[in-house]
Coordinates of C-alpha atoms in Angstrom, one line a residue:
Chain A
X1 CA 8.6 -76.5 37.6
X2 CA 7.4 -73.2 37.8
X3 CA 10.9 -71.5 37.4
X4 CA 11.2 -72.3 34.4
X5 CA 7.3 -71.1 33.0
X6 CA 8.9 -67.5 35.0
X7 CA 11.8 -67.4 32.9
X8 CA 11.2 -65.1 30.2
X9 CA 13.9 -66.9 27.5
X10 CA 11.9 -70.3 28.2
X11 CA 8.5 -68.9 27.6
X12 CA 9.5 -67.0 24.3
X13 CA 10.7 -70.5 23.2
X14 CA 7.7 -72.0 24.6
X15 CA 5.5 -69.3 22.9
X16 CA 7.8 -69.7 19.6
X17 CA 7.9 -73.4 19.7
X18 CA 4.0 -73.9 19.9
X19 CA 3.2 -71.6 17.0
X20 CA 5.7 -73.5 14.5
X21 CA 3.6 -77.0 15.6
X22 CA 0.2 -75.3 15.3
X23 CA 1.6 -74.2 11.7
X24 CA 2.9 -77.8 11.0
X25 CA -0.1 -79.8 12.1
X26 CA -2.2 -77.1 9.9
X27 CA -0.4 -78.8 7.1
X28 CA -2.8 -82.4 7.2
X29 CA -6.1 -80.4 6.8
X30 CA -4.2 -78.3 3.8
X31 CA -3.5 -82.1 2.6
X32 CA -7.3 -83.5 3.6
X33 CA -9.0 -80.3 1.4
X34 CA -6.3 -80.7 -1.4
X35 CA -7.1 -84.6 -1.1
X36 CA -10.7 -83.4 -1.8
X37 CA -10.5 -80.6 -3.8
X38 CA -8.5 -82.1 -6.8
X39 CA -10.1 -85.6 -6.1
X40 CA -7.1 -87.8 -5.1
X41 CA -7.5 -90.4 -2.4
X42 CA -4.4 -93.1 -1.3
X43 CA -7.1 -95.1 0.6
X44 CA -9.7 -97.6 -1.0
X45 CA -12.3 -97.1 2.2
X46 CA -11.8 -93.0 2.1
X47 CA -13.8 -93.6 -1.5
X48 CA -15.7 -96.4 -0.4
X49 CA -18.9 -94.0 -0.4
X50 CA -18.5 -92.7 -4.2
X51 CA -20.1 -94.6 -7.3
X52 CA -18.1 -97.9 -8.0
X53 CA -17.2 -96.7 -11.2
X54 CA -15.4 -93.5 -10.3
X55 CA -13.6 -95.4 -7.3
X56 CA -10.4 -96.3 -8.8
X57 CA -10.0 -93.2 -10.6
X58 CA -9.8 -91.8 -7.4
X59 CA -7.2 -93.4 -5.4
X60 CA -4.4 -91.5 -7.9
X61 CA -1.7 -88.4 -6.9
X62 CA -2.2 -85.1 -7.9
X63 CA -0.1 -82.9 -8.5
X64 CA -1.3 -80.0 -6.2
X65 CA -1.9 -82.4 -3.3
X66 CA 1.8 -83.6 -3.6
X67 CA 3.3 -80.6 -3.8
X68 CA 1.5 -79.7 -0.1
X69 CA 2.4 -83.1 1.2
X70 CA 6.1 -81.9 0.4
X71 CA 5.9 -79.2 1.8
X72 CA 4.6 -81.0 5.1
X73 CA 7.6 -83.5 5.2
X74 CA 10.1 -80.4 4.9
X75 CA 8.1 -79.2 7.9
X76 CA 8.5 -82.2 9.6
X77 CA 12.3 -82.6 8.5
X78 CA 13.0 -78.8 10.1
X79 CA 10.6 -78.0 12.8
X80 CA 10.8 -80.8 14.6
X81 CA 14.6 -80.5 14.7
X82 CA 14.1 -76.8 15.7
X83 CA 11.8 -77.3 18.3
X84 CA 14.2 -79.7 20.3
X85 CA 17.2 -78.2 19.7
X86 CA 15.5 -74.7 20.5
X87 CA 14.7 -76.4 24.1
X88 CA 18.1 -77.2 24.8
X89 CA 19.4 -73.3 23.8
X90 CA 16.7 -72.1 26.2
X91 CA 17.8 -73.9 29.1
X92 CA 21.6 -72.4 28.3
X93 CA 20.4 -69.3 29.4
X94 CA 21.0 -66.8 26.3
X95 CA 20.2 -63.2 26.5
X96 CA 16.3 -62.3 25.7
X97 CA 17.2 -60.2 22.7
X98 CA 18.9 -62.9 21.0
X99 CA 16.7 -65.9 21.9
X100 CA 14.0 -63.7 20.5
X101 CA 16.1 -62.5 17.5
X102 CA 16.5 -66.7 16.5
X103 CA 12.8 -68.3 17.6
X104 CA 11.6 -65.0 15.2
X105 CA 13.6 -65.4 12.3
X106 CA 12.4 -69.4 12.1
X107 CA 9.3 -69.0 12.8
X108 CA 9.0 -66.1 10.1
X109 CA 10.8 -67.9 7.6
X110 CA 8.9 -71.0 8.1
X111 CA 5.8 -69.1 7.4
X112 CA 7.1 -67.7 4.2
X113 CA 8.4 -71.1 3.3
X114 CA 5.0 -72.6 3.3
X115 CA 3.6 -69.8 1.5
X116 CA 6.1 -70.4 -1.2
X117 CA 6.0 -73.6 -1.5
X118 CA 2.0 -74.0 -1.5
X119 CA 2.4 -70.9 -3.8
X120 CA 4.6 -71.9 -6.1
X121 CA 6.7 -68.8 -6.0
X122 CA 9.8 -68.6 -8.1
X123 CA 13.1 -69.8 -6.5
X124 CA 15.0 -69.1 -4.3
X125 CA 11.9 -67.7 -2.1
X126 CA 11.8 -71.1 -1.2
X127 CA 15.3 -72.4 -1.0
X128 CA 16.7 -68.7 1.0
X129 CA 13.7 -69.6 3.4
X130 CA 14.4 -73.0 4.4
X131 CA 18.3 -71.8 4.7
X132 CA 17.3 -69.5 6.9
X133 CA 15.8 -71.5 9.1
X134 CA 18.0 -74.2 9.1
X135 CA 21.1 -71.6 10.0
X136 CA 19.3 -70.9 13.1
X137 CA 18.9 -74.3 14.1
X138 CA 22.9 -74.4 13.3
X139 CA 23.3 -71.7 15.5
X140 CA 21.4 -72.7 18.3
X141 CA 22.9 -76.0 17.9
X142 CA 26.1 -74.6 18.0
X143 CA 25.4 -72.2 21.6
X144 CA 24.5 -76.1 22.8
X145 CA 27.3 -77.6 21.9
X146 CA 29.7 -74.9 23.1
X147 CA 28.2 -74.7 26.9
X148 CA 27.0 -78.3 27.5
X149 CA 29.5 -80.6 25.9
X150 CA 30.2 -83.6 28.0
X151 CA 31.3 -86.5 25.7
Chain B
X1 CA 16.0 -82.1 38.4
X2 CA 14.3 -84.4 41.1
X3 CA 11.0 -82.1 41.0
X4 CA 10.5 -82.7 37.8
X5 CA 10.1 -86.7 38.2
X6 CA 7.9 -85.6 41.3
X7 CA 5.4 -83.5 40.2
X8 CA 2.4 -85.9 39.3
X9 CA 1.6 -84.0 35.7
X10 CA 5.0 -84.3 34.9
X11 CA 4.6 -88.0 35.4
X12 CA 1.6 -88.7 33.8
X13 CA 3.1 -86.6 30.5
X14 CA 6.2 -88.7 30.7
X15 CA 4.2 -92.3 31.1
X16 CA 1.8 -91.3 27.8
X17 CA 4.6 -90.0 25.8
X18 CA 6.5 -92.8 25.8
X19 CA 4.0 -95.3 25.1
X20 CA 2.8 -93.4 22.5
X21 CA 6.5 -92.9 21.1
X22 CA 7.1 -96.7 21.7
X23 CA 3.6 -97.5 19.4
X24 CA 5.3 -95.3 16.8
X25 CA 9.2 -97.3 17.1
X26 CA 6.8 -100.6 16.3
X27 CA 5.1 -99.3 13.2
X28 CA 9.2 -99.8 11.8
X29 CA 9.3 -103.5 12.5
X30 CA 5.7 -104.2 11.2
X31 CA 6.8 -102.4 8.2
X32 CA 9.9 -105.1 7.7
X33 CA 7.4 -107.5 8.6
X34 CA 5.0 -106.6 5.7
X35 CA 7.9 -106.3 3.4
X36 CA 9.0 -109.9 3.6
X37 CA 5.6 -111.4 3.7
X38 CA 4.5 -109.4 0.8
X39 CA 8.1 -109.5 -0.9
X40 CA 8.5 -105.8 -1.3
X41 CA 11.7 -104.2 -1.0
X42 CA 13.2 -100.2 -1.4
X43 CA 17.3 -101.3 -1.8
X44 CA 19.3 -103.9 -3.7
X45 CA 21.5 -104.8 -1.1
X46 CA 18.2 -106.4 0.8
X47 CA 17.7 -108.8 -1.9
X48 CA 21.2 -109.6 -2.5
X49 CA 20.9 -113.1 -1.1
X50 CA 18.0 -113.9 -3.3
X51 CA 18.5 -115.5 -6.7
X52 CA 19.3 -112.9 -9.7
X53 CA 16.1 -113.8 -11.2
X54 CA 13.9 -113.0 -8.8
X55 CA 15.9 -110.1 -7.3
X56 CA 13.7 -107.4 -9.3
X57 CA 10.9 -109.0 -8.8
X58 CA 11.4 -108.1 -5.3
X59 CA 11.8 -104.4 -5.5
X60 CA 8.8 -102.8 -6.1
X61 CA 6.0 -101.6 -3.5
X62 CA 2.7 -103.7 -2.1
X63 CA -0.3 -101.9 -1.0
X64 CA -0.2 -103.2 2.5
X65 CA 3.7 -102.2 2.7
X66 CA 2.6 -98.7 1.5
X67 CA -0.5 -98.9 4.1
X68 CA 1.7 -99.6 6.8
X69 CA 3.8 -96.8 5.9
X70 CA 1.3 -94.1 5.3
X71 CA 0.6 -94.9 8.9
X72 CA 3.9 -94.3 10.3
X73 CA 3.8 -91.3 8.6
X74 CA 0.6 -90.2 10.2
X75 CA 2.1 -91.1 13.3
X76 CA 5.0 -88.7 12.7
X77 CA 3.0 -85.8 12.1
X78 CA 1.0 -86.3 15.0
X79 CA 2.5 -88.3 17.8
X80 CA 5.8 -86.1 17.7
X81 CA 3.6 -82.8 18.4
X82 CA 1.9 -84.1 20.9
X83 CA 5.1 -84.7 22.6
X84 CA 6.7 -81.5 21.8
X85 CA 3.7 -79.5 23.1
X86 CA 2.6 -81.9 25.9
X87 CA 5.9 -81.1 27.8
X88 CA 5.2 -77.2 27.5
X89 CA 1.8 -78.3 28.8
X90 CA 2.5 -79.9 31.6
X91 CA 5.1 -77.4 32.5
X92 CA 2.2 -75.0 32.6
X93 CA 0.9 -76.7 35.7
X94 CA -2.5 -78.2 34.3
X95 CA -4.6 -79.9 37.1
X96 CA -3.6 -83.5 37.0
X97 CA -7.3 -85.1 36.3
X98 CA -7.3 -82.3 33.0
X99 CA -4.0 -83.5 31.6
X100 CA -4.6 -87.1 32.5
X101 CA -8.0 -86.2 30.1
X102 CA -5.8 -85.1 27.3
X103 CA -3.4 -87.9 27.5
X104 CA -5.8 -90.5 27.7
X105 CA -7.6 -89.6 25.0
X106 CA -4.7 -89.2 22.8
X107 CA -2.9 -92.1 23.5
X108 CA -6.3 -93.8 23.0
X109 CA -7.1 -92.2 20.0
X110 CA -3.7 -92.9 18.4
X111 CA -3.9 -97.0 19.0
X112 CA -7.5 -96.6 17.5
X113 CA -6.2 -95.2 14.7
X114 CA -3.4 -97.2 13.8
X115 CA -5.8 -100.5 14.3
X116 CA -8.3 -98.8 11.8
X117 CA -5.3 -97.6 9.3
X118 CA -3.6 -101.2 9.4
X119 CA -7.1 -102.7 9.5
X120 CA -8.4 -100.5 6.5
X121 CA -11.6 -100.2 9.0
X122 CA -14.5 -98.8 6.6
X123 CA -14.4 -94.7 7.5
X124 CA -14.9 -92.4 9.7
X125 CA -13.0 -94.7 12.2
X126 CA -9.7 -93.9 10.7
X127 CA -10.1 -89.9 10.1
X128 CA -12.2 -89.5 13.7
X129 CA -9.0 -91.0 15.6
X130 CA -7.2 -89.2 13.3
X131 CA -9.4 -85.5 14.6
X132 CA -9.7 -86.8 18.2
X133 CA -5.9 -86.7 18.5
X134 CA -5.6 -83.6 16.2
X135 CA -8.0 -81.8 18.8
X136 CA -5.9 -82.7 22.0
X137 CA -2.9 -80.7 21.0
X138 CA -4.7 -77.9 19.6
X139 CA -6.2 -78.1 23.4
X140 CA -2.7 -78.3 25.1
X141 CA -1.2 -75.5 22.4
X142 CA -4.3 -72.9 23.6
X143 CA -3.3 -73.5 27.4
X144 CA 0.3 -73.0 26.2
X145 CA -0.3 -70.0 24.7
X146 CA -2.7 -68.2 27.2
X147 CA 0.2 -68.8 29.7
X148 CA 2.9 -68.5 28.5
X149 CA 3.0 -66.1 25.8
X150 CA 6.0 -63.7 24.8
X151 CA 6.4 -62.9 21.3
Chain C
X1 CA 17.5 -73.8 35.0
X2 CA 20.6 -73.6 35.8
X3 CA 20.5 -76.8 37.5
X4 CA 19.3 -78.7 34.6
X5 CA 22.6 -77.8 33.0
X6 CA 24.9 -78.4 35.9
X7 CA 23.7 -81.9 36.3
X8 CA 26.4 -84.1 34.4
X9 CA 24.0 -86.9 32.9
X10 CA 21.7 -83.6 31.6
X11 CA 24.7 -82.5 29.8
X12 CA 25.6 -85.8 28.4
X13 CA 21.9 -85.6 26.6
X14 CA 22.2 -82.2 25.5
X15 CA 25.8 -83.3 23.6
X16 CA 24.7 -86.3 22.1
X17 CA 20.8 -85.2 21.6
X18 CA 22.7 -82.2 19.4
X19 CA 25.5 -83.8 17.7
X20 CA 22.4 -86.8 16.3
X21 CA 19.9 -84.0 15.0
X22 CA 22.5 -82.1 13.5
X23 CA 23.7 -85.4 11.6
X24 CA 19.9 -85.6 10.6
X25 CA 19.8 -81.9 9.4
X26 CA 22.7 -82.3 6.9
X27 CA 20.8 -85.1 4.9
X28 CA 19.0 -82.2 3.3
X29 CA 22.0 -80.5 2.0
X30 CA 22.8 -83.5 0.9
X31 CA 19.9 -84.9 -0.4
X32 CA 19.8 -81.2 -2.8
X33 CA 23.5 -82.3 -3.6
X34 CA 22.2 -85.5 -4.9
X35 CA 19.5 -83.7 -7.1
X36 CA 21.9 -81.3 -8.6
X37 CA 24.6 -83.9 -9.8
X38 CA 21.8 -86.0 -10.9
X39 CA 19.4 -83.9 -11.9
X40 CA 16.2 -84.8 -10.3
X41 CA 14.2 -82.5 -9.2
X42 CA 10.1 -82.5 -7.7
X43 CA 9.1 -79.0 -7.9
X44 CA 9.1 -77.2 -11.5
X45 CA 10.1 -73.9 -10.2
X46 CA 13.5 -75.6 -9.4
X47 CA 14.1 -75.8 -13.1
X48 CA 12.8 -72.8 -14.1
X49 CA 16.3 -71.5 -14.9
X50 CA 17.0 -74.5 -17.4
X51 CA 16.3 -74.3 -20.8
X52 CA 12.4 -75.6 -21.7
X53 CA 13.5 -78.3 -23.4
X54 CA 15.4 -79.9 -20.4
X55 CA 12.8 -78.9 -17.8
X56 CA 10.5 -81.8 -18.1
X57 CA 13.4 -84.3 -18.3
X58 CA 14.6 -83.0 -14.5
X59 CA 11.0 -83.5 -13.1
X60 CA 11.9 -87.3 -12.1
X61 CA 13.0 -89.4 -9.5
X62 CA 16.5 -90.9 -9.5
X63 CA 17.6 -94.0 -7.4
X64 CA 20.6 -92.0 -5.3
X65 CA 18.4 -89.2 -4.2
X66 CA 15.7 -91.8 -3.3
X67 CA 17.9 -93.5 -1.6
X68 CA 19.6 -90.4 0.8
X69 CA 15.3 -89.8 1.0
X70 CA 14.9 -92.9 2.6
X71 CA 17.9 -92.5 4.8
X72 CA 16.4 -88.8 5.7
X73 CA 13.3 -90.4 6.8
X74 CA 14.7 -93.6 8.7
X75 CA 17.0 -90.6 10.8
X76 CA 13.2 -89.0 11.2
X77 CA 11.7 -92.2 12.3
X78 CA 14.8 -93.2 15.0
X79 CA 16.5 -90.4 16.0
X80 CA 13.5 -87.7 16.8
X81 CA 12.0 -90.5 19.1
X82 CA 15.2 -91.1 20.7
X83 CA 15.5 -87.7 21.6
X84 CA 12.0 -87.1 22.9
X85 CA 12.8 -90.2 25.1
X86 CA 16.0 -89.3 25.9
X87 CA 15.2 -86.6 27.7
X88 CA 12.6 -88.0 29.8
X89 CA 15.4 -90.5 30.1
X90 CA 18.1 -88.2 31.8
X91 CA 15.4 -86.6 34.0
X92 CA 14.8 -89.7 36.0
X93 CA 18.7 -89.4 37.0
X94 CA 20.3 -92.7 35.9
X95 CA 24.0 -92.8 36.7
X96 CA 26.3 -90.9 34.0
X97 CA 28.0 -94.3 32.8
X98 CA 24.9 -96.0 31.8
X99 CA 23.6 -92.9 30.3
X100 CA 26.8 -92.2 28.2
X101 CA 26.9 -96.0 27.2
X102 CA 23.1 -95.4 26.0
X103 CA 24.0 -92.1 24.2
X104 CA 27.0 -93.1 22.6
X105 CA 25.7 -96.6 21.3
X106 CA 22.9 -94.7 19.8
X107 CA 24.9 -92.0 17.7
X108 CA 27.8 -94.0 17.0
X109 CA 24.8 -96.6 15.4
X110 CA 23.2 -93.6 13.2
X111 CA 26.9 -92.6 12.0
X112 CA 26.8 -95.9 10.6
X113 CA 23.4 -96.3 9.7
X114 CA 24.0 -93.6 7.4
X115 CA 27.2 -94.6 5.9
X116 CA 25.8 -97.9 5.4
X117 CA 22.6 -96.7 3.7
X118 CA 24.0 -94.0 1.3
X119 CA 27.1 -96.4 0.3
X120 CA 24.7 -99.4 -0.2
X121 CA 27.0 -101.4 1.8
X122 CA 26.5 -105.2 2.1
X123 CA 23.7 -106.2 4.5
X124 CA 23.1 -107.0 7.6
X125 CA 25.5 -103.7 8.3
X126 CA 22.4 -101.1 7.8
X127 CA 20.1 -103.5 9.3
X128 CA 21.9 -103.9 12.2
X129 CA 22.9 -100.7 13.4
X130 CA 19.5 -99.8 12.9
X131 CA 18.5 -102.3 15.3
X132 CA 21.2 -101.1 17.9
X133 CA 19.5 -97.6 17.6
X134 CA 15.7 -98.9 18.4
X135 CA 17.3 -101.1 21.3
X136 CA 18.8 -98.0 23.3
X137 CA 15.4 -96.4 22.4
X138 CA 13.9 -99.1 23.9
X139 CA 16.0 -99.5 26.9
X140 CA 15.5 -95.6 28.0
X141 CA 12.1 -96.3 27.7
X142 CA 11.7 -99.2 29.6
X143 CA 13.7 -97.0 32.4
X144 CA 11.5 -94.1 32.3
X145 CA 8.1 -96.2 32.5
X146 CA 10.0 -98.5 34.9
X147 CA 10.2 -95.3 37.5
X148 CA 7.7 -93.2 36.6
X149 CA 4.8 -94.7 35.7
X150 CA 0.9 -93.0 36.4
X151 CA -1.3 -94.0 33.9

């Protein structure tokens, strides 16, 4: 148990690893201001204290509130991924330097991917930042593969 | 290998993350359930044995399917950090009566929540589960951190 | 460490754990393939590039990329929980046969899932290899609560 909190690979991942959740479960309070913001509910009893007549023109989409929830699901469909594939490459034993080099690159382009996303920045901002972070993913996946395959 | 299944924290992370990752498999199967009853289908080929006529009828969206759903989505974003971050916890070495806290509350927290989401409970009782369970990671990702951080 | 990746059923995981989230990471490439040749696109900074005339008539949904969505999201629903279980699974040191017969059911099931899903094939054939998934799922599960339970 604690070998493996003294192994400085597995606690860069672990440090790595926790920052990209913390970043991803930011995401629902982006959503809940958005929600509140730009007035745009899915829920009948998250409206159930407004005026009866403004109700139903509540419980719409909106744009701005969409493009964040996107931006979560992309989250969800790459750092989850990351994060559990990232474990496994730990446990391979890969030099510091290059553990560091990957968890860095991901959570950095992560970051930047949110940024442009929320932001609206002109592609590809977004599209090189999501391939960069999926081509560490790849490449951890592939480390994985090449030392532990037992079919 | 073995330690692992000995050490008491480890335990008690693995007993909570599964039942909580078990409540999430079910949200699927209530979701097929709410789509028959309701008639509510996403694909063609699940209404192929109907008869033509009603066949479109079939494939549009019900508020309680999209209820369920919007659930199961909230479980994602949630339930699948808490396990990602409560195994780094644990392998921090928490004292057991601590994590137990944690868990408990979480897995608590979560079941409340999907009874008030399902049960469109009049708010807060959906969006306090919702920040009870939000709050227990961001506790196990601050112990995470303060140990175990190399950036 | 080392240990962890010396033990045969540990390995087993690792393989199959990676080989199933890298079949969920390529639904994004091709779910971007999909909205290229179909031209349906969410975010208007994706058609920036096309003339202004065209741009509005790209911001729309289109029934093949919905369909790879929903298959995105089933893998995100099944396979992430499989692996979160699956590795509590192969820590509580079932024998290698079982284990294999578990892991290979289960990606062998999501090869077809998929194949079933974005080729619209007949039902029950989605249906049911969905089903196969959630049962291993289930059956690791069962395993790990079975030996170590402290609630």
């Amino acid at each position: 148990m604690a070998t493996l909190m003294e192994n400085d690979v597995f606690m860069a991942y672990t440090t790595y690893a926790t920052i990209v959740i913390v970043k991803m479960l930011l995401m629902a309070p982006m959503t809940g201001y958005y929600r509140m913001t730009r007035g745009a509910f899915s829920n009948e009893e998250d409206v159930a204290l407004k005026p009866v007549e403004e109700r139903k023109k509540l419980l719409r989409t909106h744009p701005d509130v969409e493009r964040v929830r996107r931006c979560h699901q992309n989250d969800l469909e790459n750092i989850v991924p990351f994060v559990m594939v990232g474990l496994l490459y730990a446990l391979t034993g890969p030099e510091l330097s290059t553990a560091l080099l990957h968890f860095r690159v991901f959570a950095g382009s992560r970051i930047f991917h949110t940024i442009s996303y929320v932001g609206a920045l002109p592609q590809p901002s977004r599209g090189l930042s999501w391939i960069a972070g999926l081509l560490v993913t790849f490449s951890m996946a592939y480390r994985v593969l090449r030392i532990a395959l037992l079919l």
